PDB file of C-alpha atoms in Angstrom:
ATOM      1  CA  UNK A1248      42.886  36.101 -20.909  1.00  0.00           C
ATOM      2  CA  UNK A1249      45.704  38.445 -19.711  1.00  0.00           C
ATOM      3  CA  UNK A1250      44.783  41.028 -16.362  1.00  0.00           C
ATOM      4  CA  UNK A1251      44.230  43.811 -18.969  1.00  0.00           C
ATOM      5  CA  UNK A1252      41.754  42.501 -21.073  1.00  0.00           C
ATOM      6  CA  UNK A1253      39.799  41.438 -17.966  1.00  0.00           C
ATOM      7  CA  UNK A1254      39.803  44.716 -16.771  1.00  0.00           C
ATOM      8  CA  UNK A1255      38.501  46.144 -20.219  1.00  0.00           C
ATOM      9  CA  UNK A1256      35.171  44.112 -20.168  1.00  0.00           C
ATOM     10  CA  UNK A1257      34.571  45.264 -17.022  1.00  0.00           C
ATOM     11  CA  UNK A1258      35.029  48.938 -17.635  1.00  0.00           C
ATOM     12  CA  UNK A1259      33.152  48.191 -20.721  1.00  0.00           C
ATOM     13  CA  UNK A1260      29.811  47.318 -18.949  1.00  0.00           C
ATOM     14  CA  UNK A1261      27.201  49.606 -20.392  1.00  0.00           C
ATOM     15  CA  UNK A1262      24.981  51.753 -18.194  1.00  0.00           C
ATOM     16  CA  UNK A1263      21.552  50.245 -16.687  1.00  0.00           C
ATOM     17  CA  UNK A1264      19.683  53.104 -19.579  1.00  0.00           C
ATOM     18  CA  UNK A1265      19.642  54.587 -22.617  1.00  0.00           C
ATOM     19  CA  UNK A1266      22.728  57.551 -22.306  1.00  0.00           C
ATOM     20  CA  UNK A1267      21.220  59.400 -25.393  1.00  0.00           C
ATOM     21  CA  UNK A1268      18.216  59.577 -24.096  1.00  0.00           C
ATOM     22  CA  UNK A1269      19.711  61.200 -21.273  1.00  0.00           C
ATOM     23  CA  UNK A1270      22.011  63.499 -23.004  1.00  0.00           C
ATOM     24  CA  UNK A1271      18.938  64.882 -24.834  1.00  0.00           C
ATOM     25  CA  UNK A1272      17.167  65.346 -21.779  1.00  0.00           C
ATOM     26  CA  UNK A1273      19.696  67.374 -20.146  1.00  0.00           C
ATOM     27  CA  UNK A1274      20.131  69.338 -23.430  1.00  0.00           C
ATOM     28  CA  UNK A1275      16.751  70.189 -22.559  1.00  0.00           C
ATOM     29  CA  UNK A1276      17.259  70.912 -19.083  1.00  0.00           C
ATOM     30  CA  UNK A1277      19.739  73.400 -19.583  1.00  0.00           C
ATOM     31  CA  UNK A1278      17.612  75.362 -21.930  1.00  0.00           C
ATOM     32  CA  UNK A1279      15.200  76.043 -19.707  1.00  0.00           C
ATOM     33  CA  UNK A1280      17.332  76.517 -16.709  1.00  0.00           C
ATOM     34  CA  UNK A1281      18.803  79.473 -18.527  1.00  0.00           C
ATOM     35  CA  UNK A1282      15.411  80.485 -19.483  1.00  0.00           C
ATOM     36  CA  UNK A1283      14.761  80.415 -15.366  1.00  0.00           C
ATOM     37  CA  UNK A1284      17.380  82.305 -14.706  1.00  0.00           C
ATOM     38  CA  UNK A1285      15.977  85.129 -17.220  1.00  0.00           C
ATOM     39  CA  UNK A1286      12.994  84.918 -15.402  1.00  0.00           C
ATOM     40  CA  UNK A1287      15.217  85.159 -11.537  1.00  0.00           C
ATOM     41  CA  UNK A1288      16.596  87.906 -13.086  1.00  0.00           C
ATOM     42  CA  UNK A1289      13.448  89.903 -13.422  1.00  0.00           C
ATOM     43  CA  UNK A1290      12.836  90.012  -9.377  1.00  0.00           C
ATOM     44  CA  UNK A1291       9.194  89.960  -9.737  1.00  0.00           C
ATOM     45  CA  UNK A1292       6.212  90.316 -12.347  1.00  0.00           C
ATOM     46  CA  UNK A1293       4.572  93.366 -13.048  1.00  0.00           C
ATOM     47  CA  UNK A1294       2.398  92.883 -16.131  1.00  0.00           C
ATOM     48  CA  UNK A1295      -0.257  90.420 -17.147  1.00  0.00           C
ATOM     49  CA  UNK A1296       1.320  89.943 -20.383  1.00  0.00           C
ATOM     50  CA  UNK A1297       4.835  88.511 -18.008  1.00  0.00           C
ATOM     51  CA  UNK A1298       2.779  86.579 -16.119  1.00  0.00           C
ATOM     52  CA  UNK A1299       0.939  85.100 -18.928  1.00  0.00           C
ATOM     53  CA  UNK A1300       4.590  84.084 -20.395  1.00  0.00           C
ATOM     54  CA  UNK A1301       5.830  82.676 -17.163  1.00  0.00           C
ATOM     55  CA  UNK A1302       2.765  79.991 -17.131  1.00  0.00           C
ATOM     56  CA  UNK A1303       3.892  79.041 -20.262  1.00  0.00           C
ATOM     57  CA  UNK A1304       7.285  78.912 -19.279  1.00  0.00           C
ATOM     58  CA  UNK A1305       6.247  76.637 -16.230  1.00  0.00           C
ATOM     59  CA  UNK A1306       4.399  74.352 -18.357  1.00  0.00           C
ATOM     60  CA  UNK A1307       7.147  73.617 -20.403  1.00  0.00           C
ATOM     61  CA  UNK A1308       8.897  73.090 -17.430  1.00  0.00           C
ATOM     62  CA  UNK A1309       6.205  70.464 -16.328  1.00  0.00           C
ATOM     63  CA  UNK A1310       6.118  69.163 -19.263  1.00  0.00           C
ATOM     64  CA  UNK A1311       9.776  67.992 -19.489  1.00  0.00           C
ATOM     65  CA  UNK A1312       9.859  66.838 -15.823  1.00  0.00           C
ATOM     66  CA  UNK A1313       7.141  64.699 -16.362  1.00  0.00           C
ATOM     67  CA  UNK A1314       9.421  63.087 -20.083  1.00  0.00           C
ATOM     68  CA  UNK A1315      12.116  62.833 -17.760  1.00  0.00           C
ATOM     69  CA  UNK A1316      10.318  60.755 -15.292  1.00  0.00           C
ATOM     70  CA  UNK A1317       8.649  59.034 -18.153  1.00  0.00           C
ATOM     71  CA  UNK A1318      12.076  57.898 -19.397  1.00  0.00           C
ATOM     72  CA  UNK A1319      13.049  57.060 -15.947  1.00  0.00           C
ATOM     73  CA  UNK A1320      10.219  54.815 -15.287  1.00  0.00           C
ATOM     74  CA  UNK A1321      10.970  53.228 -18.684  1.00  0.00           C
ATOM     75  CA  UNK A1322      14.539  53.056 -18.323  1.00  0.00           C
ATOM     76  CA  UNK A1323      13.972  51.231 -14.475  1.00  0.00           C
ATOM     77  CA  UNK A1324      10.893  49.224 -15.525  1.00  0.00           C
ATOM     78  CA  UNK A1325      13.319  46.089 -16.691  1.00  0.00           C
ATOM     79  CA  UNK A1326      15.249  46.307 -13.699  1.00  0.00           C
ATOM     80  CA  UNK A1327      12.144  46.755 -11.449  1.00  0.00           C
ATOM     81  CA  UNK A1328      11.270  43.134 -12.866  1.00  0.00           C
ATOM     82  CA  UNK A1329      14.303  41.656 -12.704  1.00  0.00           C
ATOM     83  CA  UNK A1330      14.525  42.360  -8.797  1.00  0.00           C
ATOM     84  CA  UNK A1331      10.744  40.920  -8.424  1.00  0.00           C
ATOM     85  CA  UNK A1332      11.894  37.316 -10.441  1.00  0.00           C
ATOM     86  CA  UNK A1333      15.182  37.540  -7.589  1.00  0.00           C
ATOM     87  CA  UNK A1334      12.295  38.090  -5.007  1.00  0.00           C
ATOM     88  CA  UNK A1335      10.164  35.531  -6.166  1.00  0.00           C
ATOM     89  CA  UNK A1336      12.759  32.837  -6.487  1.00  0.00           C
ATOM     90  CA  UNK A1337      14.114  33.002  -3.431  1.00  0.00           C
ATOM     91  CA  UNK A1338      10.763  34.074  -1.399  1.00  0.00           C
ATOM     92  CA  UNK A1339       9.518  30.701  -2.440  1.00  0.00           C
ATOM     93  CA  UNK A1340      12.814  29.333  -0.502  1.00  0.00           C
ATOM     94  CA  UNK A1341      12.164  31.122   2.710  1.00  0.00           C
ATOM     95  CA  UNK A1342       7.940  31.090   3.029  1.00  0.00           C
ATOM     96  CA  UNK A1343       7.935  27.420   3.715  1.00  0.00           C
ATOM     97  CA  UNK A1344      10.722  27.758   6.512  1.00  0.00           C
ATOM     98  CA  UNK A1345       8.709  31.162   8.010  1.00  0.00           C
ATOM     99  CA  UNK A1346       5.206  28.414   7.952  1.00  0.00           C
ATOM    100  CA  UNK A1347       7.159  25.914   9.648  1.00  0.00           C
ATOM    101  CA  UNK A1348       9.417  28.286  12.070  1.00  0.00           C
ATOM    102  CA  UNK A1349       6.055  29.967  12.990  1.00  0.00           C
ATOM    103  CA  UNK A1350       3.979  26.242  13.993  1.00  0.00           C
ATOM    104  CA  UNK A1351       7.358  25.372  16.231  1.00  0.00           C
ATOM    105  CA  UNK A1352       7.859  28.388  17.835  1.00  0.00           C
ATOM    106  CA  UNK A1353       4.144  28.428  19.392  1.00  0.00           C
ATOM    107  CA  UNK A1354       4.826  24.783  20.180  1.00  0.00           C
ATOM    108  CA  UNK A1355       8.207  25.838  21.692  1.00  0.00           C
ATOM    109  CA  UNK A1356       6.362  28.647  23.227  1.00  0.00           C
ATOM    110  CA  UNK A1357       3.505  26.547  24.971  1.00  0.00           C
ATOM    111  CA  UNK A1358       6.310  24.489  26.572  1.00  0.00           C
ATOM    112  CA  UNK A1359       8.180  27.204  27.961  1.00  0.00           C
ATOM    113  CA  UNK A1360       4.954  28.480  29.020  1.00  0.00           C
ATOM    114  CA  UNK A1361       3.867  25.304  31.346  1.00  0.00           C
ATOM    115  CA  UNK A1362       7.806  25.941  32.063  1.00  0.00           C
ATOM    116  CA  UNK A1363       7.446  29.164  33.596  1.00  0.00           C
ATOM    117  CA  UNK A1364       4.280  28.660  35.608  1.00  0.00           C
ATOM    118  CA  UNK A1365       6.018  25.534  37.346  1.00  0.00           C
ATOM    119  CA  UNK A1366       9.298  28.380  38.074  1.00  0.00           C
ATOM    120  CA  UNK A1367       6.663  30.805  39.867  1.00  0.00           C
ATOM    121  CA  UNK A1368       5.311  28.305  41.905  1.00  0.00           C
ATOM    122  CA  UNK A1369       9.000  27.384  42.800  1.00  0.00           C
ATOM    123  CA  UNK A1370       9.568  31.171  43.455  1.00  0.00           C
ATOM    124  CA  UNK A1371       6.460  30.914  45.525  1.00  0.00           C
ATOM    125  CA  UNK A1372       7.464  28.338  47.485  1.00  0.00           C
ATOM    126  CA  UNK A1373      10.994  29.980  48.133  1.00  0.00           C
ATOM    127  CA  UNK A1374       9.296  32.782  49.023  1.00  0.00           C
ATOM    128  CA  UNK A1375       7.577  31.378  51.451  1.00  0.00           C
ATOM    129  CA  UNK A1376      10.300  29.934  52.911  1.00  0.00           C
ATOM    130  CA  UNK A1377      11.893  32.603  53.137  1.00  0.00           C
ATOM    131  CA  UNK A1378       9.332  34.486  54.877  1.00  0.00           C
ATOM    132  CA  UNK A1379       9.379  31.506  57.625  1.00  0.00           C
ATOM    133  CA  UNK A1380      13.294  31.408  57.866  1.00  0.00           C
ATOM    134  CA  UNK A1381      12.974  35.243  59.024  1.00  0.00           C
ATOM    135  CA  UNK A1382       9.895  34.816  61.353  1.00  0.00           C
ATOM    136  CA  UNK A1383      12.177  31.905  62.825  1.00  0.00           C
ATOM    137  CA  UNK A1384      15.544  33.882  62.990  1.00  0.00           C
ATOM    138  CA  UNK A1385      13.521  36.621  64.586  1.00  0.00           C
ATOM    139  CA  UNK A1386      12.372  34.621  67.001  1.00  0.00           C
ATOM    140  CA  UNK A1387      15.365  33.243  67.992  1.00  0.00           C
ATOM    141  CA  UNK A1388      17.329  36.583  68.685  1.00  0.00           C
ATOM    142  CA  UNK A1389      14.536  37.542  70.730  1.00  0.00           C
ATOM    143  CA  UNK A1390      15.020  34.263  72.700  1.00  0.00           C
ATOM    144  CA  UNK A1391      19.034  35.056  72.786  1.00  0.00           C
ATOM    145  CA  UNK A1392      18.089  38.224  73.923  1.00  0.00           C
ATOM    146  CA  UNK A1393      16.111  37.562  77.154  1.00  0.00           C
ATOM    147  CA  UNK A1394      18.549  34.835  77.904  1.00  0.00           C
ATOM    148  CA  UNK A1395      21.406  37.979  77.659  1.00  0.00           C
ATOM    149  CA  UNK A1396      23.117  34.470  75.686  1.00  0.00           C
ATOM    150  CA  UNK A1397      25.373  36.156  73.658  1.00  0.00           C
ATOM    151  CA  UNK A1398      26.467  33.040  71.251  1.00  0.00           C
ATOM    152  CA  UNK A1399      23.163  32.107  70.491  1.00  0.00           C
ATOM    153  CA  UNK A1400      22.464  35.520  69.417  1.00  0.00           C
ATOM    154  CA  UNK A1401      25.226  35.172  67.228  1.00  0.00           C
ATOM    155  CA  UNK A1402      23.866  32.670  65.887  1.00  0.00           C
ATOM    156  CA  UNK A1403      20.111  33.907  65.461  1.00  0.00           C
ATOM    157  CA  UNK A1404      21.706  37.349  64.214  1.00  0.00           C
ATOM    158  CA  UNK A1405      23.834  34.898  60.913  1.00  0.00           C
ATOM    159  CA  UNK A1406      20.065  33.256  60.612  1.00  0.00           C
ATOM    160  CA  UNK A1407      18.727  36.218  60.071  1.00  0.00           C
ATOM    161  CA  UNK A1408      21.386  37.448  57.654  1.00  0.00           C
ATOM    162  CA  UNK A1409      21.070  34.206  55.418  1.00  0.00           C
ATOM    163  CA  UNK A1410      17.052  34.707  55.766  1.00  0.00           C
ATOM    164  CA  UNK A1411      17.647  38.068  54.369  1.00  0.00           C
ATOM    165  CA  UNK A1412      19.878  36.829  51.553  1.00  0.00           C
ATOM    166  CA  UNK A1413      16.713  33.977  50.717  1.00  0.00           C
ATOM    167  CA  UNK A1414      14.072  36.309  50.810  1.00  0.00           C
ATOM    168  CA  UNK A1415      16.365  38.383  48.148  1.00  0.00           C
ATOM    169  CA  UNK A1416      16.797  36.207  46.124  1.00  0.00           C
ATOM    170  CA  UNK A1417      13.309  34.274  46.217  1.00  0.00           C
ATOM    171  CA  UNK A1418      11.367  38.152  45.178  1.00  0.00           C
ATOM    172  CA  UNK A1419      13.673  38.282  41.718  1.00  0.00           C
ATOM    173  CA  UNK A1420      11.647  37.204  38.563  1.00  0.00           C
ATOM    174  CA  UNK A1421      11.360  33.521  37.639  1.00  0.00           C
ATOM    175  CA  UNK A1422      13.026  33.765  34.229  1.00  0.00           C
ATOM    176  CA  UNK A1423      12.764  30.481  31.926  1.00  0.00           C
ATOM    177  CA  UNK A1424      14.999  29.908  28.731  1.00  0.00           C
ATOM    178  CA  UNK A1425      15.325  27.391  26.129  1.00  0.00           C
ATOM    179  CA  UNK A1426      18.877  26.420  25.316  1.00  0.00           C
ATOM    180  CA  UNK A1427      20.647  25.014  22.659  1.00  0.00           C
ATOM    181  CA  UNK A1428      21.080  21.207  22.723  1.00  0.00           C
ATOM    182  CA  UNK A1429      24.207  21.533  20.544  1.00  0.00           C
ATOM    183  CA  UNK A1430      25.629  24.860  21.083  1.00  0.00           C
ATOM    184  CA  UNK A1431      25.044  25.906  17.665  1.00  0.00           C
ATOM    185  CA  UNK A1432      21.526  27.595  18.405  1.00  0.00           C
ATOM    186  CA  UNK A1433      21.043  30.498  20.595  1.00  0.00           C
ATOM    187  CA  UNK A1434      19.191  30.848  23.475  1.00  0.00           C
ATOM    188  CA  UNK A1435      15.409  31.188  23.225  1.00  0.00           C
ATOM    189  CA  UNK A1436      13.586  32.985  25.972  1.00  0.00           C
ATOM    190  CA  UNK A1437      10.261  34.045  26.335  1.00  0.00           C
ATOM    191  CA  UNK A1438       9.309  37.951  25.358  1.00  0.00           C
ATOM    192  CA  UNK A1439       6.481  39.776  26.664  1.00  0.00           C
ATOM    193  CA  UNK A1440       4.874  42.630  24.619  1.00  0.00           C
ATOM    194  CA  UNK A1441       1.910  44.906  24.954  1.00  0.00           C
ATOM    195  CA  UNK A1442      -0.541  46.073  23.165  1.00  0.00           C
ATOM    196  CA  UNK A1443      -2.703  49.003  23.814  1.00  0.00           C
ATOM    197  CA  UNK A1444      -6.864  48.945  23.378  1.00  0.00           C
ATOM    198  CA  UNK A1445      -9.311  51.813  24.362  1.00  0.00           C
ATOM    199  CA  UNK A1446     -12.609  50.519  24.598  1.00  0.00           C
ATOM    200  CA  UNK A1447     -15.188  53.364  24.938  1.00  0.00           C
ATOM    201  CA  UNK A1448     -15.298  57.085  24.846  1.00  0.00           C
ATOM    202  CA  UNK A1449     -14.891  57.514  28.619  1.00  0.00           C
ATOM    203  CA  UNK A1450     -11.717  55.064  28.376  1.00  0.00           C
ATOM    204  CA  UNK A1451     -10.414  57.195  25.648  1.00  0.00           C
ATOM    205  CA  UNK A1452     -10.686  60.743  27.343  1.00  0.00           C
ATOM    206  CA  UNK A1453      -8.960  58.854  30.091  1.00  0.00           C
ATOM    207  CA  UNK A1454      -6.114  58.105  28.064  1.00  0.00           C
ATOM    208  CA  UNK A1455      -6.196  61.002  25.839  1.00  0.00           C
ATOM    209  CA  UNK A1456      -4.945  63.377  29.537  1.00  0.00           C
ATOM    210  CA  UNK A1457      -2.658  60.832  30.258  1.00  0.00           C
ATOM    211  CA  UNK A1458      -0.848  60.685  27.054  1.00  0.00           C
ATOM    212  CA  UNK A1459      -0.856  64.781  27.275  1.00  0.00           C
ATOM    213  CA  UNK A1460       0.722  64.699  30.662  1.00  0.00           C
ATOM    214  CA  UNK A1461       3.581  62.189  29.751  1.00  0.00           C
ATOM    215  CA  UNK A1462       6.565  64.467  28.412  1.00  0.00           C
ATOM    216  CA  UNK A1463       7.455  61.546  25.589  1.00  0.00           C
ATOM    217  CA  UNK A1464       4.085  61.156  24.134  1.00  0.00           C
ATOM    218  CA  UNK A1465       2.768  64.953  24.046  1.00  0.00           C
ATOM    219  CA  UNK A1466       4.638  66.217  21.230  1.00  0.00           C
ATOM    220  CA  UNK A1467       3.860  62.973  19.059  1.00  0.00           C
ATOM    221  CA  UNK A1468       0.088  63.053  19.887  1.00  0.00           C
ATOM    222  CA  UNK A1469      -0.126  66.753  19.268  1.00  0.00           C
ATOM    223  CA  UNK A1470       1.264  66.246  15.843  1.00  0.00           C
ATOM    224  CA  UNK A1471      -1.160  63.363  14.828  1.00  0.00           C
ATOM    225  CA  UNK A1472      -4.034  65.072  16.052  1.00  0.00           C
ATOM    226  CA  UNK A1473      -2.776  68.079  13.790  1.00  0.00           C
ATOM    227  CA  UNK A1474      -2.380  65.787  11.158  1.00  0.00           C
ATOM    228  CA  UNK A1475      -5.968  64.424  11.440  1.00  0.00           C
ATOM    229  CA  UNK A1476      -7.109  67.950  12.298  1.00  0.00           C
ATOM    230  CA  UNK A1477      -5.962  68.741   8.618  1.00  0.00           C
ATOM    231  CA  UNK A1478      -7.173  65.548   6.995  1.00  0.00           C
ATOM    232  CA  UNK A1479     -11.191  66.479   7.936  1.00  0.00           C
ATOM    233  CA  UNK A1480     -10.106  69.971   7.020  1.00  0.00           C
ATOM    234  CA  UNK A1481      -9.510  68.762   3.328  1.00  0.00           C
ATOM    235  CA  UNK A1482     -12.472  66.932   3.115  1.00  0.00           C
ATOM    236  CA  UNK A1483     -14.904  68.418   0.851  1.00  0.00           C
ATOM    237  CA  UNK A1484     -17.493  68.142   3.390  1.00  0.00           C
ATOM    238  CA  UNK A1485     -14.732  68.926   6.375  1.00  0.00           C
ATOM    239  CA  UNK A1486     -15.607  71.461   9.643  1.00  0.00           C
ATOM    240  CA  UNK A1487     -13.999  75.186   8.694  1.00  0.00           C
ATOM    241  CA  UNK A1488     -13.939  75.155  12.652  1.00  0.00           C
ATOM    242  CA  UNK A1489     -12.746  72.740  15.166  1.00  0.00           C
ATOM    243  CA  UNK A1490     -12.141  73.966  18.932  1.00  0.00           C
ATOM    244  CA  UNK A1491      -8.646  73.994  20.223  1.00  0.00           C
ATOM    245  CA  UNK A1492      -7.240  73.957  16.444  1.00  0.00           C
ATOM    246  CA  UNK A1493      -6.038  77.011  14.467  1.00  0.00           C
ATOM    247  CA  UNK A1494      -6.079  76.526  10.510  1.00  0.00           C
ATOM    248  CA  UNK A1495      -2.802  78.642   8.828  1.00  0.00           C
ATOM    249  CA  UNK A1496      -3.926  79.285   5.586  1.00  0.00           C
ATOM    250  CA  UNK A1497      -1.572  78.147   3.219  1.00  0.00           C
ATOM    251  CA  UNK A1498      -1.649  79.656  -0.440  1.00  0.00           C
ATOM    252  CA  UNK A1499       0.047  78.662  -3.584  1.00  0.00           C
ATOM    253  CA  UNK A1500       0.000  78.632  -7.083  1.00  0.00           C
ATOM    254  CA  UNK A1501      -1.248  75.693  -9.390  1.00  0.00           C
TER     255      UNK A1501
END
């Protein structure tokens, strides 16, 4: 099969619908965005008999949205399927390896625990050594001092230096990994992550100011508490009042 003919069947490939369907429907379109633009044209409605004809006008304008979406739905409804068989087939490939990957990581996750208590200690202990290296350096240039012995001061002056460096060193975090035994993997290391809970009304209020006062959450709280504000304004058995909130009445035609 020449280059040509190739290129044919793949130009060829008909479109994921029905294009008559479509080519009716935007017949239809068309009409009545002319008809809309008669309307535009009058600038505003002044009789009852106008605005009685515009209502109809809008239903029919309703009424061929909704066959277009209709069609759409139709029209996508195969494909929609299609892309849930893809899901399913290969979702059934990668639940078992999620399962497993989830069991091993808490068992990775228990070791590098135990792993990272023993490093604190260790930090503890260089910490602690650290702290006597400087109480011992100290003591020594005070010695070198009163004995006006100016190598042994020297001396107590590069203790105190490499106490310095120790005690540096020793305050970092203990930070544990998990490597790769091959080179192939990457590095594992342990996250931490929090997770907020207000228990109690008192805790809440307590919260509440802070999350006021902090310049990246105020905007963002303000606009869910509008949001909610709203929500138990729609209800049908909603407060017409809450204090601190101002309702904008909002009219339209349905």
């Amino acid at each position: 099969m020449d280059d040509q003919a190739m290129a044919g069947m793949g130009h060829n490939a008909p479109p994921p619908y029905d294009p008559q369907v479509v080519a009716d429907l935007e017949t239809r379109v068309r009409e009545l965005s002319e008809a809309g633009k008669a309307w535009l044209a009058l600038g505003a409605i002044e009789t009852e008999e106008n605005a009685e004809k515009l209502n109809d006008f809008l239903s029919q304008a309703r009424q061929a949205h909704k066959q277009i979406e209709d069609h759409r739905k139709k029209a996508k409804q195969p494909h929609l399927e299609a892309g849930a068989a893809v899901d399913s087939a290969f979702k059934a490939l990668t639940v078992p390896l999620t399962e497993i990957g989830t069991t091993l990581k808490q068992m990775l996750g228990v070791f590098v625990e135990a792993k990272r208590v023993e490093a604190e200690r260790q930090k503890a202990r260089e910490r602690e050594e650290a702290r006597r290296k400087e109480a011992e350096a100290e003591r020594l240039r005070k010695e070198a001092e009163e004995a006006d012995d100016a190598i042994a001061l020297a001396r107590a002056e590069e203790a105190q230096k490499s106490a310095k460096k120790a005690s540096k060193a020793a305050a970092k975090d203990a930070k544990v990994n998990v490597s790769s035994a091959s080179g192939g993997g990457r590095t594992m290391a342990e996250r931490v992550s929090y997770t907020a809970k207000i228990d109690g009304d008192s805790n809440a209020r307590r919260a509440f100011g802070f999350l006021l006062a902090d310049p990246d959450s105020r905007e963002p709280l303000i606009a869910e508490m509008e949001r909610l504000a709203s929500a138990a304004r729609r209800r049908k058995d909603g407060p017409t009042e809450i204090n601190g909130v101002n309702f904008i009445e909002n009219r339209s035609i349905a």
